[in-house]
Tab-separated table of C-alpha atoms and ligand atoms in Angstrom:
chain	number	residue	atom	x	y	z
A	1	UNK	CA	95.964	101.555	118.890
A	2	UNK	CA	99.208	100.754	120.921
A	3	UNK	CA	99.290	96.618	119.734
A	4	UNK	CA	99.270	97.650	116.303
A	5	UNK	CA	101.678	100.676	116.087
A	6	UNK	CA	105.023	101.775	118.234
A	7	UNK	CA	107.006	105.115	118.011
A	8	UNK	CA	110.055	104.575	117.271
A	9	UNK	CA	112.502	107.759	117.602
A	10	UNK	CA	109.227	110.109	117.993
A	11	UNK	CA	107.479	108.418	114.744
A	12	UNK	CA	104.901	106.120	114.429
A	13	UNK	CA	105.500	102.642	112.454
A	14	UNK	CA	103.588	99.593	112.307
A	15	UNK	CA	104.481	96.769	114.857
A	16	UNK	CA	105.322	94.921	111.643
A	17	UNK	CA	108.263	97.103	111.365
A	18	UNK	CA	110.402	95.881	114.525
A	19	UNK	CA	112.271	97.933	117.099
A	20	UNK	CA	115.242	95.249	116.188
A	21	UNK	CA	114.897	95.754	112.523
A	22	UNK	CA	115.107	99.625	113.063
A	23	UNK	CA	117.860	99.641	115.000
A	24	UNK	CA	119.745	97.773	112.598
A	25	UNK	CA	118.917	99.440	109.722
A	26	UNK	CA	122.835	100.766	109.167
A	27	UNK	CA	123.901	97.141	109.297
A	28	UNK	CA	122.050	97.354	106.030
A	29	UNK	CA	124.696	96.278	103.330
A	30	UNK	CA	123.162	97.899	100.380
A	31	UNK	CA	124.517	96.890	96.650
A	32	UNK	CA	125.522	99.580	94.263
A	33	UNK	CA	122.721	98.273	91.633
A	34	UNK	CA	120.251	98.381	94.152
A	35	UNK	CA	116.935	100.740	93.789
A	36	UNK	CA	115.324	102.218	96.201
A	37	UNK	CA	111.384	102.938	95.841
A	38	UNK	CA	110.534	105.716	98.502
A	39	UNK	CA	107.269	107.435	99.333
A	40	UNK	CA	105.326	108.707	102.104
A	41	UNK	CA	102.155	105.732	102.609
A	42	UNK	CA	99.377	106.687	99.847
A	43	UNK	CA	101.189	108.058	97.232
A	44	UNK	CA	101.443	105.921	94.732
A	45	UNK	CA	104.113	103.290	95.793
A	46	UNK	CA	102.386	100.053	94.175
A	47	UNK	CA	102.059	101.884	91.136
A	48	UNK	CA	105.367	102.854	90.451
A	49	UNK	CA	106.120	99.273	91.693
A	50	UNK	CA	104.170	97.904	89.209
A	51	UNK	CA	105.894	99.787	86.179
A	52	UNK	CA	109.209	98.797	87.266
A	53	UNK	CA	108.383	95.176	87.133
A	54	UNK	CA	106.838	95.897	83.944
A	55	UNK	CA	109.808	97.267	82.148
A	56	UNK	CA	111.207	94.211	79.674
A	57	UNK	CA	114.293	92.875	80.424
A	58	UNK	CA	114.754	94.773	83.701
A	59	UNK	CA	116.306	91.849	85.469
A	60	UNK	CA	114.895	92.741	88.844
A	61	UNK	CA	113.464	91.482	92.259
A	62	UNK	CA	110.867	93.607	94.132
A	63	UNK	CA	111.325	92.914	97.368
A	64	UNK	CA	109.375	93.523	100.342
A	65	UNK	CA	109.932	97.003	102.208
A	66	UNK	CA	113.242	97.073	104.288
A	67	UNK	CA	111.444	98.286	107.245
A	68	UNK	CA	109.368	95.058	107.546
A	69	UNK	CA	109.634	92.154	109.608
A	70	UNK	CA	112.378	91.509	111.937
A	71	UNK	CA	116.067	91.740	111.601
A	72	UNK	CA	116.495	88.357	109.760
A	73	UNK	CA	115.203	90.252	106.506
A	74	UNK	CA	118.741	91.376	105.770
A	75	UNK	CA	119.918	87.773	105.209
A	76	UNK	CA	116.650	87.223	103.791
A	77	UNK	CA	117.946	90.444	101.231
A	78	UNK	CA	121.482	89.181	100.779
A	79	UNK	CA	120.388	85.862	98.949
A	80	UNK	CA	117.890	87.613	96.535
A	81	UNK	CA	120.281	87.104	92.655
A	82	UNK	CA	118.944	89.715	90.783
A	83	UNK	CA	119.137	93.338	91.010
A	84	UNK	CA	117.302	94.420	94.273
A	85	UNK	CA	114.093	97.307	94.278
A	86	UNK	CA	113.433	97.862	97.505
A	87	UNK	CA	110.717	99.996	98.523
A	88	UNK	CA	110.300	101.425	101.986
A	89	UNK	CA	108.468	104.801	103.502
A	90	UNK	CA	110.867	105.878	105.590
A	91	UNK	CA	112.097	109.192	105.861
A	92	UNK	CA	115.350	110.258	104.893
A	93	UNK	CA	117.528	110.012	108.258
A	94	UNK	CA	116.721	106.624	108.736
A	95	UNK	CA	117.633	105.082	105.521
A	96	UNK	CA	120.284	103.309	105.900
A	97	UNK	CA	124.158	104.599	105.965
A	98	UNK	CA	125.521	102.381	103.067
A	99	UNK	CA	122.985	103.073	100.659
A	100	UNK	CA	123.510	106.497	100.848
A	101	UNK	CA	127.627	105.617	100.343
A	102	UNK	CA	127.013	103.943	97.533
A	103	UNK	CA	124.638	106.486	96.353
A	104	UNK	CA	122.132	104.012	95.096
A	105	UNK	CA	119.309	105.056	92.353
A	106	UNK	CA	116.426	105.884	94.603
A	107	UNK	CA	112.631	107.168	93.191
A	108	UNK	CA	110.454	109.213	95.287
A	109	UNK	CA	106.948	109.223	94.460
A	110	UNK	CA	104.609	112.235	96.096
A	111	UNK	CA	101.409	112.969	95.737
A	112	UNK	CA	99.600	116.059	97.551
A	113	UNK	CA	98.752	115.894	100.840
A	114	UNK	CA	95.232	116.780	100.411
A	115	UNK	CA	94.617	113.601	98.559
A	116	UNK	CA	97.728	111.664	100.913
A	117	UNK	CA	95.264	112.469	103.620
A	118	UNK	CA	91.647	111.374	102.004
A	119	UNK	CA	93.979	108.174	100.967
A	120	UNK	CA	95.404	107.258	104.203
A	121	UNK	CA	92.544	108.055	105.827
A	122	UNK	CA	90.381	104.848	104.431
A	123	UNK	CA	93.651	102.876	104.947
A	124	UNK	CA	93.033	103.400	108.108
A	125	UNK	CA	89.617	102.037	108.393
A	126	UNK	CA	90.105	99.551	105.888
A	127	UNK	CA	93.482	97.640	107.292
A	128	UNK	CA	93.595	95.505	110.050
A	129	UNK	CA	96.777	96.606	110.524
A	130	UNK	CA	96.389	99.573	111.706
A	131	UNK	CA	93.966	101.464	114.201
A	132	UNK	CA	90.541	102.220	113.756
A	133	UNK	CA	89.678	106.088	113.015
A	134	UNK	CA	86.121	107.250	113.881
A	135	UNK	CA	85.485	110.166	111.844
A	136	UNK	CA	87.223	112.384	109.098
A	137	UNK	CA	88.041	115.276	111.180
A	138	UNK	CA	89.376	113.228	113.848
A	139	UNK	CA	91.492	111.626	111.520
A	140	UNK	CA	92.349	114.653	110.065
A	141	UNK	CA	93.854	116.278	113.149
A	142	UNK	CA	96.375	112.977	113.629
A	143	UNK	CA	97.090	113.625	110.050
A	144	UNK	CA	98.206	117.288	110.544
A	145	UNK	CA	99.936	116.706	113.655
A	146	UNK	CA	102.369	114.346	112.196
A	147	UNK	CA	100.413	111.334	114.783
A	148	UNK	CA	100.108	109.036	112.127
A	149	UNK	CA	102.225	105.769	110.644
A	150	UNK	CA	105.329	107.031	109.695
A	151	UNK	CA	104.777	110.706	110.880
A	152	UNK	CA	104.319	113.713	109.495
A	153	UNK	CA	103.961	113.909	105.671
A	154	UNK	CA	105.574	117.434	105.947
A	155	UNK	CA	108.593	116.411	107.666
A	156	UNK	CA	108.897	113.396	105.167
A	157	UNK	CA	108.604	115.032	101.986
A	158	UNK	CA	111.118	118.221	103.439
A	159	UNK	CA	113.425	115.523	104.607
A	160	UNK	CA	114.077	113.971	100.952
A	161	UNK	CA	113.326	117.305	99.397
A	162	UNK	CA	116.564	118.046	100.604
A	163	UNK	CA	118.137	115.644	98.423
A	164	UNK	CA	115.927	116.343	95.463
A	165	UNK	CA	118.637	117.594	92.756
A	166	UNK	CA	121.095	114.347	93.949
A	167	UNK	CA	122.043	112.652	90.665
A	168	UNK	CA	120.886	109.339	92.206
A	169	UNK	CA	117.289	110.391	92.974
A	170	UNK	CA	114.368	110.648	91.100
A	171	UNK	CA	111.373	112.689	92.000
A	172	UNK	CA	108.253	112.012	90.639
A	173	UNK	CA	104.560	113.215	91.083
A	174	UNK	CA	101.459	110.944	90.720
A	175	UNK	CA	99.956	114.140	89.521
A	176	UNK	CA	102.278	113.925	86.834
A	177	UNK	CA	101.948	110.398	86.123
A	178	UNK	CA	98.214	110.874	86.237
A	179	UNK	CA	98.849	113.992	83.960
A	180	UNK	CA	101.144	112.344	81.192
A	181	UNK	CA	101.791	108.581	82.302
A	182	UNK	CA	104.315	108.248	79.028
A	183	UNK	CA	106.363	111.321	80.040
A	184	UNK	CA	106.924	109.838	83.736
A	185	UNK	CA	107.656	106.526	82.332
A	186	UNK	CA	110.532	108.101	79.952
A	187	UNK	CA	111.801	109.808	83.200
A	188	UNK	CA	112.145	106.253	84.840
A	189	UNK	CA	113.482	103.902	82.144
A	190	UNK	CA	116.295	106.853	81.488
A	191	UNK	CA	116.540	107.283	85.358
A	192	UNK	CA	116.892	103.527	85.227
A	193	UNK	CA	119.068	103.526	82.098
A	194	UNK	CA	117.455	100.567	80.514
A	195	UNK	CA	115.896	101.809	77.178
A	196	UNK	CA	112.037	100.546	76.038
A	197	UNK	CA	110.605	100.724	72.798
A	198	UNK	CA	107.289	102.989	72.196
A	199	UNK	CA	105.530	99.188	71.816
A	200	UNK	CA	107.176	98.546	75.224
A	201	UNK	CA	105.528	101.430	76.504
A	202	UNK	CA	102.271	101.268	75.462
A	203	UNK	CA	102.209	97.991	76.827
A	204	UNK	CA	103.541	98.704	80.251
A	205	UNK	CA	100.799	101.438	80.490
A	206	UNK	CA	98.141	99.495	79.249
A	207	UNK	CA	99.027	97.156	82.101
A	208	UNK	CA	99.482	99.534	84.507
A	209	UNK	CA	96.161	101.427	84.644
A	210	UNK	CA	93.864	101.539	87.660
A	211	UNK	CA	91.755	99.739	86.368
A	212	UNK	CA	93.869	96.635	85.349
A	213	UNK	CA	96.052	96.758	88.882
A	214	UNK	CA	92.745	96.608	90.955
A	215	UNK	CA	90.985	93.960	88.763
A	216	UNK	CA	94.446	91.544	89.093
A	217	UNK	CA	94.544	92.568	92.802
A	218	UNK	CA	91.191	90.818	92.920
A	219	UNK	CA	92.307	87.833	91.406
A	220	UNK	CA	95.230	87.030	93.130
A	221	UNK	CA	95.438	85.419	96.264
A	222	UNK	CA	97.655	87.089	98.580
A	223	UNK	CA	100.768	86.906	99.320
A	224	UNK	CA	102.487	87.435	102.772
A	225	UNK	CA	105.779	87.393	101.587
A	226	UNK	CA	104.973	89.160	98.508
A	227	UNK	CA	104.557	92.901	100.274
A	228	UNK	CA	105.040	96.376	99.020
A	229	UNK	CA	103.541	98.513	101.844
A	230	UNK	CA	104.862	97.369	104.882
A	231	UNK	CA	101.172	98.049	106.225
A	232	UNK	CA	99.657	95.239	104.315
A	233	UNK	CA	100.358	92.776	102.153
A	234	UNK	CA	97.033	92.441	100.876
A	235	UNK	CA	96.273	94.389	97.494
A	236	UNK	CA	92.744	94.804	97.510
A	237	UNK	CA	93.420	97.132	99.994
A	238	UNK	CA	95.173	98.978	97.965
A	239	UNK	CA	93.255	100.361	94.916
A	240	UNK	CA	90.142	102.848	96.340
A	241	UNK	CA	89.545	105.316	94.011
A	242	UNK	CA	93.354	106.111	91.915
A	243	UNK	CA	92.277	110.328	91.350
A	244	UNK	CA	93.080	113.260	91.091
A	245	UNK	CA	91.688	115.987	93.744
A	246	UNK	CA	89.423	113.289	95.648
A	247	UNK	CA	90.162	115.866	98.640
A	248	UNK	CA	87.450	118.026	97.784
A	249	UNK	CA	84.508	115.726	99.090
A	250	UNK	CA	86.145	115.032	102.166
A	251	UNK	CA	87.482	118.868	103.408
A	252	UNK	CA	84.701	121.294	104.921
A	253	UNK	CA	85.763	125.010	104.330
A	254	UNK	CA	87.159	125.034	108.096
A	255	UNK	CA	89.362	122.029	107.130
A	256	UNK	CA	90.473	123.690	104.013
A	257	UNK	CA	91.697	126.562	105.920
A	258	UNK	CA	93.376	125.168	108.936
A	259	UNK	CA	95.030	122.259	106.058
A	260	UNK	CA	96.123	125.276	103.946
A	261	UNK	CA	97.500	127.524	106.609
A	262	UNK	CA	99.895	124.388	107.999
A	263	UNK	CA	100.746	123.733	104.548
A	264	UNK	CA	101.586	127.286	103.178
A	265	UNK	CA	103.655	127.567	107.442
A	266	UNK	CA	106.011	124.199	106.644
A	267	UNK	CA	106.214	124.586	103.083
A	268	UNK	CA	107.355	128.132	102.637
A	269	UNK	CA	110.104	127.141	101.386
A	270	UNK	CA	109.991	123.901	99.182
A	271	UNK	CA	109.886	123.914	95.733
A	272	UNK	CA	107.540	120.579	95.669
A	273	UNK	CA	105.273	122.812	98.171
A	274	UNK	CA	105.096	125.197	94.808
A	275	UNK	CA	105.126	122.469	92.729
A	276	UNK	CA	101.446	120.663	94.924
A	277	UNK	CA	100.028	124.295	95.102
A	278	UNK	CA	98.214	123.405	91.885
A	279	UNK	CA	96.614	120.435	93.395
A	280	UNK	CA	95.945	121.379	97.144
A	281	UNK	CA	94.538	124.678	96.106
A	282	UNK	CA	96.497	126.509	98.705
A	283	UNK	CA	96.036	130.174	99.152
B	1	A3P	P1	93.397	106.317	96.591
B	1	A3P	O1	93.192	105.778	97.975
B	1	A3P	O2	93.248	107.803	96.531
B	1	A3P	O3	92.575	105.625	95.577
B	1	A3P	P2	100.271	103.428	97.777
B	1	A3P	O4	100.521	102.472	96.672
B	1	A3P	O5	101.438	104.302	98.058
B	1	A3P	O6	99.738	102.730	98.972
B	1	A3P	O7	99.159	104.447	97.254
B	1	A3P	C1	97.829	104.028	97.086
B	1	A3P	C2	97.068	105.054	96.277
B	1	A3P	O8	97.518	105.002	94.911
B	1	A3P	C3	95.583	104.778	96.261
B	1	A3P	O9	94.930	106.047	96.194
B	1	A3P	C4	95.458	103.971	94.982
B	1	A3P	O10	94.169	103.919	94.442
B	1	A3P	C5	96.408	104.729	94.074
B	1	A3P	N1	96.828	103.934	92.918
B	1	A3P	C6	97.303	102.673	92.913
B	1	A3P	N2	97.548	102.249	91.659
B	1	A3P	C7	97.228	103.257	90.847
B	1	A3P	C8	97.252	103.429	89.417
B	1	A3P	N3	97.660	102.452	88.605
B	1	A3P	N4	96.843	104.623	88.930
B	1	A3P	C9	96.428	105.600	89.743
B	1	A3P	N5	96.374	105.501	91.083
B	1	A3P	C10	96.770	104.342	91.633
């Protein structure tokens, strides 16, 4: 466990994300154009990723996440031409001072915890990055408690919640995306300000199915430098199952109850907690 993840200010990241690079995140010089793509791990972040880059015309650069590698990355930023998405899972606090200045567009993608936890779960036992879990209800517990890469999904999702109605952030569910896939896509080419035609659309959904982003992640050789998790750069990692209430074959009744009594305790008070209710089946 402790060569492949550190804490860092009381929350766990990989060791791929560098005590150097964190420090220095404020040293960040962000650009006024830039985009920020934020989640919590498992919540759809290669998705969204994939329908930015799929927007015609967008004249953009995905880079990899800000919080990986070491602190060379920002020079490594600086030279990229083209308008800059940068995705990254960390909470709020720690993003860094200047992009919040220059109140750069940021999306926030989150999905319910339920299925966040059935996701990240496998994650775990499927990426050599990151420790080996033995069973669900251990892995559970970490979950709950917050023990896991990049902390508590509670504390995440209430730290940006905060920030929700900010004219430079977009909040999105992959419920809703699931739900209506055209009606989230509207939300991000206006968020985005770069108008697509109903042809344009069609095609950028018919390329960014489940299907279609796990049979290309089997084709294409990967990447290190091409990352969008800073937990793995390889993509066949990535694409399990892409559904809708997966929870319930993982969660005994006991689960369900302790799950929904920490979720209903920490989000009293949070619209998206309303919002996930639907999905998480929370008394
Ligand atoms: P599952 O493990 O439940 O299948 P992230 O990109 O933030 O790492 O999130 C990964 C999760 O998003 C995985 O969930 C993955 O299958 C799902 N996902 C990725 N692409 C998707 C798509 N095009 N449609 C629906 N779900 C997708």
């Amino acid at each position: 466990q402790s060569s492949l993840l550190h804490k860092y200010k009381g929350v766990l990241f990989s060791t791929m994300s560098s005590e150097a690079l964190l420090d220095s995140l404020d040293s960040f010089d962000a650009r006024e154009d830039d985009i920020f793509l934020v989640s919590y791990p498992k919540s759809g972040t290669h998705w969204v990723a994939e329908v930015i880059e799929n927007i015609p015309n967008a004249g953009i650069t995905l880079t990899s996440p800000i919080e990986w590698g070491d602190f060379s990355k920002f020079e490594e930023l600086k030279v990229v031409p083209k308008r800059r998405v940068i995705p990254t899972h960390l909470n709020y606090e720690m993003i860094p001072v200047t992009v919040k200045q220059k109140q750069c567009k940021i999306v926030y993608i989150v999905r319910n915890p339920k299925d966040t936890a059935v996701s990240l779960f496998h994650y775990y036992r499927d990426n050599p990055n990151l420790p080996s879990t033995e069973t669900w209800a251990e892995f559970l517990e970490l979950f709950l408690k917050g023990d896991v890469v990049y902390g508590s999904w509670f504390d995440h999702v209430l730290s940006w919640e905060k920030h929700k109605n900010d004219k430079n952030i977009l909040f999105l569910f992959y419920e809703e995306m699931k739900k209506d896939f055209v009606k989230s896509l509207k939300k991000i080419t206006a968020f985005l300000d770069i108008s697509v035609n109903d042809s344009e659309m069609d095609k950028i959904a018919q390329n960014t199915t489940f299907s279609e982003m796990k049979t290309n992640a089997v084709k294409e050789n990967c990447d290190p430098n091409h990352t969008i998790c800073a937990l793995t750069s390889d993509k066949k990692l990535v694409f399990r199952k892409g559904v809708v209430g997966d929870w319930i074959n993982y969660f005994t009744p006991k689960q369900r109850r302790v799950f929904d009594e920490v979720f209903t305790e920490k989000m009293q008070q949070s619209d998206v907690g309303r919002c996930l209710k639907e999905y998480t089946n929370a008394e």
